[in-house]
Amino acid sequence: MSAELNKQIISDIYAAMAKGDLGPFAASLHADYVWRLPGHCSWSRRFEGREAVQRDLLGPLFSLFANTYTAQAINLVAEGEMVVAEVRGDVLLKSGGRYGNHYCFIFHFRDGKIAEVVEYCDTDLEERVLGNYDAVLAAHRAAE
């Protein structure tokens, strides 16, 4: 796949996410994709495979949200099998707070699908607003 086609896939994903539609993102993922959150906060870890990402990252994270998460791409840069996206996300939390983080995502493609997501963000904000990852995961599992 060309860099421009990969960039268009990410552009289309964020055009949909700006309206709260996560469908194009889900449809663009390899089943064995990896999501990495580098850093030194409780959320910093590696999730491998669609099931693990959903169960251990996205499910617990989205359980904190009171409304639909939206995200908007500000800048996209593509080269080869990689697209870098500067993104602004926003959502109201059930706690009443607002989680509006700024991100740099690096999307690595394989065979026209996203094979790896590397998420850089304000980890201090992530920890302060979302809370400790282990506590969020435990509460999510208890509620299931």
JSON list of C-alpha atoms in Angstrom, two decimals:
[
{"chain": "A", "resi": 1, "resn": "MET", "atom": "CA", "xyz": [0.00, 0.00, 0.00]},
{"chain": "A", "resi": 2, "resn": "SER", "atom": "CA", "xyz": [1.16, 3.52, -0.66]},
{"chain": "A", "resi": 3, "resn": "ALA", "atom": "CA", "xyz": [1.81, 6.12, 1.98]},
{"chain": "A", "resi": 4, "resn": "GLU", "atom": "CA", "xyz": [-0.96, 8.27, 0.49]},
{"chain": "A", "resi": 5, "resn": "LEU", "atom": "CA", "xyz": [-3.49, 5.44, 0.72]},
{"chain": "A", "resi": 6, "resn": "ASN", "atom": "CA", "xyz": [-2.52, 4.76, 4.34]},
{"chain": "A", "resi": 7, "resn": "LYS", "atom": "CA", "xyz": [-2.84, 8.47, 5.07]},
{"chain": "A", "resi": 8, "resn": "GLN", "atom": "CA", "xyz": [-6.31, 8.49, 3.47]},
{"chain": "A", "resi": 9, "resn": "ILE", "atom": "CA", "xyz": [-7.38, 5.57, 5.67]},
{"chain": "A", "resi": 10, "resn": "ILE", "atom": "CA", "xyz": [-6.35, 7.50, 8.79]},
{"chain": "A", "resi": 11, "resn": "SER", "atom": "CA", "xyz": [-7.98, 10.68, 7.47]},
{"chain": "A", "resi": 12, "resn": "ASP", "atom": "CA", "xyz": [-11.24, 8.77, 6.91]},
{"chain": "A", "resi": 13, "resn": "ILE", "atom": "CA", "xyz": [-11.01, 7.23, 10.38]},
{"chain": "A", "resi": 14, "resn": "TYR", "atom": "CA", "xyz": [-10.72, 10.63, 12.04]},
{"chain": "A", "resi": 15, "resn": "ALA", "atom": "CA", "xyz": [-13.41, 12.19, 9.86]},
{"chain": "A", "resi": 16, "resn": "ALA", "atom": "CA", "xyz": [-15.73, 9.51, 11.28]},
{"chain": "A", "resi": 17, "resn": "MET", "atom": "CA", "xyz": [-14.38, 9.81, 14.83]},
{"chain": "A", "resi": 18, "resn": "ALA", "atom": "CA", "xyz": [-15.03, 13.55, 14.80]},
{"chain": "A", "resi": 19, "resn": "LYS", "atom": "CA", "xyz": [-18.71, 12.50, 14.63]},
{"chain": "A", "resi": 20, "resn": "GLY", "atom": "CA", "xyz": [-18.30, 9.74, 17.22]},
{"chain": "A", "resi": 21, "resn": "ASP", "atom": "CA", "xyz": [-18.25, 6.89, 14.68]},
{"chain": "A", "resi": 22, "resn": "LEU", "atom": "CA", "xyz": [-15.60, 4.29, 15.60]},
{"chain": "A", "resi": 23, "resn": "GLY", "atom": "CA", "xyz": [-16.64, 1.86, 12.84]},
{"chain": "A", "resi": 24, "resn": "PRO", "atom": "CA", "xyz": [-14.00, 2.81, 10.25]},
{"chain": "A", "resi": 25, "resn": "PHE", "atom": "CA", "xyz": [-11.27, 2.47, 12.89]},
{"chain": "A", "resi": 26, "resn": "ALA", "atom": "CA", "xyz": [-12.43, -1.00, 13.92]},
{"chain": "A", "resi": 27, "resn": "ALA", "atom": "CA", "xyz": [-12.67, -2.07, 10.28]},
{"chain": "A", "resi": 28, "resn": "SER", "atom": "CA", "xyz": [-9.08, -0.96, 9.60]},
{"chain": "A", "resi": 29, "resn": "LEU", "atom": "CA", "xyz": [-7.39, -3.11, 12.25]},
{"chain": "A", "resi": 30, "resn": "HIS", "atom": "CA", "xyz": [-5.46, -6.34, 11.88]},
{"chain": "A", "resi": 31, "resn": "ALA", "atom": "CA", "xyz": [-6.84, -8.99, 14.23]},
{"chain": "A", "resi": 32, "resn": "ASP", "atom": "CA", "xyz": [-3.39, -9.27, 15.84]},
{"chain": "A", "resi": 33, "resn": "TYR", "atom": "CA", "xyz": [-2.69, -5.55, 16.08]},
{"chain": "A", "resi": 34, "resn": "VAL", "atom": "CA", "xyz": [-0.71, -4.10, 18.98]},
{"chain": "A", "resi": 35, "resn": "TRP", "atom": "CA", "xyz": [-1.49, -0.92, 20.94]},
{"chain": "A", "resi": 36, "resn": "ARG", "atom": "CA", "xyz": [1.43, 0.57, 22.87]},
{"chain": "A", "resi": 37, "resn": "LEU", "atom": "CA", "xyz": [1.24, 3.40, 25.37]},
{"chain": "A", "resi": 38, "resn": "PRO", "atom": "CA", "xyz": [4.84, 4.42, 26.14]},
{"chain": "A", "resi": 39, "resn": "GLY", "atom": "CA", "xyz": [5.64, 6.36, 29.27]},
{"chain": "A", "resi": 40, "resn": "HIS", "atom": "CA", "xyz": [5.81, 5.93, 32.99]},
{"chain": "A", "resi": 41, "resn": "CYS", "atom": "CA", "xyz": [2.24, 6.17, 34.25]},
{"chain": "A", "resi": 42, "resn": "SER", "atom": "CA", "xyz": [-0.11, 3.36, 35.24]},
{"chain": "A", "resi": 43, "resn": "TRP", "atom": "CA", "xyz": [-1.66, 3.33, 31.73]},
{"chain": "A", "resi": 44, "resn": "SER", "atom": "CA", "xyz": [1.75, 2.81, 30.08]},
{"chain": "A", "resi": 45, "resn": "ARG", "atom": "CA", "xyz": [1.80, -0.73, 28.74]},
{"chain": "A", "resi": 46, "resn": "ARG", "atom": "CA", "xyz": [1.44, -2.91, 25.66]},
{"chain": "A", "resi": 47, "resn": "PHE", "atom": "CA", "xyz": [-1.77, -4.63, 24.54]},
{"chain": "A", "resi": 48, "resn": "GLU", "atom": "CA", "xyz": [-1.55, -7.39, 21.91]},
{"chain": "A", "resi": 49, "resn": "GLY", "atom": "CA", "xyz": [-4.42, -8.55, 19.72]},
{"chain": "A", "resi": 50, "resn": "ARG", "atom": "CA", "xyz": [-7.92, -7.23, 19.08]},
{"chain": "A", "resi": 51, "resn": "GLU", "atom": "CA", "xyz": [-9.46, -9.15, 22.00]},
{"chain": "A", "resi": 52, "resn": "ALA", "atom": "CA", "xyz": [-6.87, -7.99, 24.54]},
{"chain": "A", "resi": 53, "resn": "VAL", "atom": "CA", "xyz": [-7.06, -4.36, 23.37]},
{"chain": "A", "resi": 54, "resn": "GLN", "atom": "CA", "xyz": [-10.85, -4.39, 23.69]},
{"chain": "A", "resi": 55, "resn": "ARG", "atom": "CA", "xyz": [-10.96, -6.28, 27.00]},
{"chain": "A", "resi": 56, "resn": "ASP", "atom": "CA", "xyz": [-8.01, -4.65, 28.76]},
{"chain": "A", "resi": 57, "resn": "LEU", "atom": "CA", "xyz": [-7.81, -1.14, 27.27]},
{"chain": "A", "resi": 58, "resn": "LEU", "atom": "CA", "xyz": [-10.80, 0.13, 25.33]},
{"chain": "A", "resi": 59, "resn": "GLY", "atom": "CA", "xyz": [-13.54, -1.56, 27.39]},
{"chain": "A", "resi": 60, "resn": "PRO", "atom": "CA", "xyz": [-12.30, -0.23, 30.73]},
{"chain": "A", "resi": 61, "resn": "LEU", "atom": "CA", "xyz": [-11.49, 3.18, 29.22]},
{"chain": "A", "resi": 62, "resn": "PHE", "atom": "CA", "xyz": [-14.85, 3.64, 27.51]},
{"chain": "A", "resi": 63, "resn": "SER", "atom": "CA", "xyz": [-16.67, 2.51, 30.68]},
{"chain": "A", "resi": 64, "resn": "LEU", "atom": "CA", "xyz": [-15.56, 5.84, 32.18]},
{"chain": "A", "resi": 65, "resn": "PHE", "atom": "CA", "xyz": [-17.28, 7.89, 29.44]},
{"chain": "A", "resi": 66, "resn": "ALA", "atom": "CA", "xyz": [-20.68, 9.54, 29.90]},
{"chain": "A", "resi": 67, "resn": "ASN", "atom": "CA", "xyz": [-21.08, 10.43, 26.23]},
{"chain": "A", "resi": 68, "resn": "THR", "atom": "CA", "xyz": [-19.57, 9.59, 22.86]},
{"chain": "A", "resi": 69, "resn": "TYR", "atom": "CA", "xyz": [-15.82, 9.97, 22.52]},
{"chain": "A", "resi": 70, "resn": "THR", "atom": "CA", "xyz": [-14.79, 12.16, 19.61]},
{"chain": "A", "resi": 71, "resn": "ALA", "atom": "CA", "xyz": [-11.37, 12.78, 18.13]},
{"chain": "A", "resi": 72, "resn": "GLN", "atom": "CA", "xyz": [-10.15, 15.09, 15.42]},
{"chain": "A", "resi": 73, "resn": "ALA", "atom": "CA", "xyz": [-6.96, 14.85, 13.37]},
{"chain": "A", "resi": 74, "resn": "ILE", "atom": "CA", "xyz": [-5.07, 18.12, 13.27]},
{"chain": "A", "resi": 75, "resn": "ASN", "atom": "CA", "xyz": [-2.09, 16.99, 11.16]},
{"chain": "A", "resi": 76, "resn": "LEU", "atom": "CA", "xyz": [-1.23, 13.80, 9.29]},
{"chain": "A", "resi": 77, "resn": "VAL", "atom": "CA", "xyz": [2.16, 12.81, 7.92]},
{"chain": "A", "resi": 78, "resn": "ALA", "atom": "CA", "xyz": [2.72, 9.59, 6.00]},
{"chain": "A", "resi": 79, "resn": "GLU", "atom": "CA", "xyz": [5.81, 7.78, 4.85]},
{"chain": "A", "resi": 80, "resn": "GLY", "atom": "CA", "xyz": [5.92, 4.19, 3.69]},
{"chain": "A", "resi": 81, "resn": "GLU", "atom": "CA", "xyz": [3.89, 1.97, 6.00]},
{"chain": "A", "resi": 82, "resn": "MET", "atom": "CA", "xyz": [3.63, 4.60, 8.74]},
{"chain": "A", "resi": 83, "resn": "VAL", "atom": "CA", "xyz": [1.20, 7.46, 9.40]},
{"chain": "A", "resi": 84, "resn": "VAL", "atom": "CA", "xyz": [1.74, 9.97, 12.19]},
{"chain": "A", "resi": 85, "resn": "ALA", "atom": "CA", "xyz": [-1.38, 11.76, 13.42]},
{"chain": "A", "resi": 86, "resn": "GLU", "atom": "CA", "xyz": [-1.62, 14.78, 15.71]},
{"chain": "A", "resi": 87, "resn": "VAL", "atom": "CA", "xyz": [-5.03, 14.37, 17.34]},
{"chain": "A", "resi": 88, "resn": "ARG", "atom": "CA", "xyz": [-7.32, 16.12, 19.81]},
{"chain": "A", "resi": 89, "resn": "GLY", "atom": "CA", "xyz": [-9.75, 13.91, 21.72]},
{"chain": "A", "resi": 90, "resn": "ASP", "atom": "CA", "xyz": [-12.70, 14.92, 23.86]},
{"chain": "A", "resi": 91, "resn": "VAL", "atom": "CA", "xyz": [-15.26, 13.20, 26.06]},
{"chain": "A", "resi": 92, "resn": "LEU", "atom": "CA", "xyz": [-17.33, 13.86, 29.18]},
{"chain": "A", "resi": 93, "resn": "LEU", "atom": "CA", "xyz": [-16.67, 11.42, 31.99]},
{"chain": "A", "resi": 94, "resn": "LYS", "atom": "CA", "xyz": [-19.29, 9.80, 34.21]},
{"chain": "A", "resi": 95, "resn": "SER", "atom": "CA", "xyz": [-17.51, 11.52, 37.11]},
{"chain": "A", "resi": 96, "resn": "GLY", "atom": "CA", "xyz": [-18.57, 14.84, 35.57]},
{"chain": "A", "resi": 97, "resn": "GLY", "atom": "CA", "xyz": [-15.07, 15.81, 34.48]},
{"chain": "A", "resi": 98, "resn": "ARG", "atom": "CA", "xyz": [-13.92, 16.30, 30.94]},
{"chain": "A", "resi": 99, "resn": "TYR", "atom": "CA", "xyz": [-11.11, 14.34, 29.32]},
{"chain": "A", "resi": 100, "resn": "GLY", "atom": "CA", "xyz": [-9.63, 16.31, 26.45]},
{"chain": "A", "resi": 101, "resn": "ASN", "atom": "CA", "xyz": [-6.16, 15.03, 25.68]},
{"chain": "A", "resi": 102, "resn": "HIS", "atom": "CA", "xyz": [-3.75, 15.88, 22.88]},
{"chain": "A", "resi": 103, "resn": "TYR", "atom": "CA", "xyz": [-2.10, 12.94, 21.15]},
{"chain": "A", "resi": 104, "resn": "CYS", "atom": "CA", "xyz": [0.53, 11.91, 18.71]},
{"chain": "A", "resi": 105, "resn": "PHE", "atom": "CA", "xyz": [-0.41, 8.52, 17.27]},
{"chain": "A", "resi": 106, "resn": "ILE", "atom": "CA", "xyz": [1.92, 6.50, 15.11]},
{"chain": "A", "resi": 107, "resn": "PHE", "atom": "CA", "xyz": [0.06, 3.98, 12.98]},
{"chain": "A", "resi": 108, "resn": "HIS", "atom": "CA", "xyz": [2.09, 1.16, 11.44]},
{"chain": "A", "resi": 109, "resn": "PHE", "atom": "CA", "xyz": [0.41, -0.60, 8.51]},
{"chain": "A", "resi": 110, "resn": "ARG", "atom": "CA", "xyz": [0.75, -4.14, 7.25]},
{"chain": "A", "resi": 111, "resn": "ASP", "atom": "CA", "xyz": [-1.17, -5.42, 4.22]},
{"chain": "A", "resi": 112, "resn": "GLY", "atom": "CA", "xyz": [-3.37, -2.32, 4.17]},
{"chain": "A", "resi": 113, "resn": "LYS", "atom": "CA", "xyz": [-4.48, -2.67, 7.80]},
{"chain": "A", "resi": 114, "resn": "ILE", "atom": "CA", "xyz": [-3.29, -1.07, 11.02]},
{"chain": "A", "resi": 115, "resn": "ALA", "atom": "CA", "xyz": [-0.84, -3.50, 12.64]},
{"chain": "A", "resi": 116, "resn": "GLU", "atom": "CA", "xyz": [0.36, -1.27, 15.48]},
{"chain": "A", "resi": 117, "resn": "VAL", "atom": "CA", "xyz": [-0.84, 1.86, 17.25]},
{"chain": "A", "resi": 118, "resn": "VAL", "atom": "CA", "xyz": [1.68, 3.81, 19.34]},
{"chain": "A", "resi": 119, "resn": "GLU", "atom": "CA", "xyz": [-0.06, 6.44, 21.47]},
{"chain": "A", "resi": 120, "resn": "TYR", "atom": "CA", "xyz": [1.81, 9.39, 22.95]},
{"chain": "A", "resi": 121, "resn": "CYS", "atom": "CA", "xyz": [-0.22, 11.77, 25.12]},
{"chain": "A", "resi": 122, "resn": "ASP", "atom": "CA", "xyz": [-0.19, 13.88, 28.25]},
{"chain": "A", "resi": 123, "resn": "THR", "atom": "CA", "xyz": [0.24, 11.01, 30.71]},
{"chain": "A", "resi": 124, "resn": "ASP", "atom": "CA", "xyz": [-0.08, 13.32, 33.71]},
{"chain": "A", "resi": 125, "resn": "LEU", "atom": "CA", "xyz": [-3.53, 14.40, 32.50]},
{"chain": "A", "resi": 126, "resn": "GLU", "atom": "CA", "xyz": [-4.39, 10.78, 31.72]},
{"chain": "A", "resi": 127, "resn": "GLU", "atom": "CA", "xyz": [-3.54, 9.69, 35.26]},
{"chain": "A", "resi": 128, "resn": "ARG", "atom": "CA", "xyz": [-5.17, 12.66, 37.01]},
{"chain": "A", "resi": 129, "resn": "VAL", "atom": "CA", "xyz": [-8.43, 12.63, 35.05]},
{"chain": "A", "resi": 130, "resn": "LEU", "atom": "CA", "xyz": [-8.94, 8.94, 34.26]},
{"chain": "A", "resi": 131, "resn": "GLY", "atom": "CA", "xyz": [-7.36, 7.56, 37.42]},
{"chain": "A", "resi": 132, "resn": "ASN", "atom": "CA", "xyz": [-5.05, 4.64, 37.99]},
{"chain": "A", "resi": 133, "resn": "TYR", "atom": "CA", "xyz": [-5.26, 2.01, 35.24]},
{"chain": "A", "resi": 134, "resn": "ASP", "atom": "CA", "xyz": [-5.34, -0.99, 37.60]},
{"chain": "A", "resi": 135, "resn": "ALA", "atom": "CA", "xyz": [-8.23, 0.54, 39.57]},
{"chain": "A", "resi": 136, "resn": "VAL", "atom": "CA", "xyz": [-10.15, 1.34, 36.37]},
{"chain": "A", "resi": 137, "resn": "LEU", "atom": "CA", "xyz": [-9.62, -2.20, 35.07]},
{"chain": "A", "resi": 138, "resn": "ALA", "atom": "CA", "xyz": [-10.71, -3.76, 38.39]},
{"chain": "A", "resi": 139, "resn": "ALA", "atom": "CA", "xyz": [-13.87, -1.61, 38.53]},
{"chain": "A", "resi": 140, "resn": "HIS", "atom": "CA", "xyz": [-14.70, -2.46, 34.92]},
{"chain": "A", "resi": 141, "resn": "ARG", "atom": "CA", "xyz": [-14.32, -6.19, 35.52]},
{"chain": "A", "resi": 142, "resn": "ALA", "atom": "CA", "xyz": [-16.39, -6.00, 38.70]},
{"chain": "A", "resi": 143, "resn": "ALA", "atom": "CA", "xyz": [-19.20, -4.26, 36.79]},
{"chain": "A", "resi": 144, "resn": "GLU", "atom": "CA", "xyz": [-19.28, -6.87, 34.00]}
]
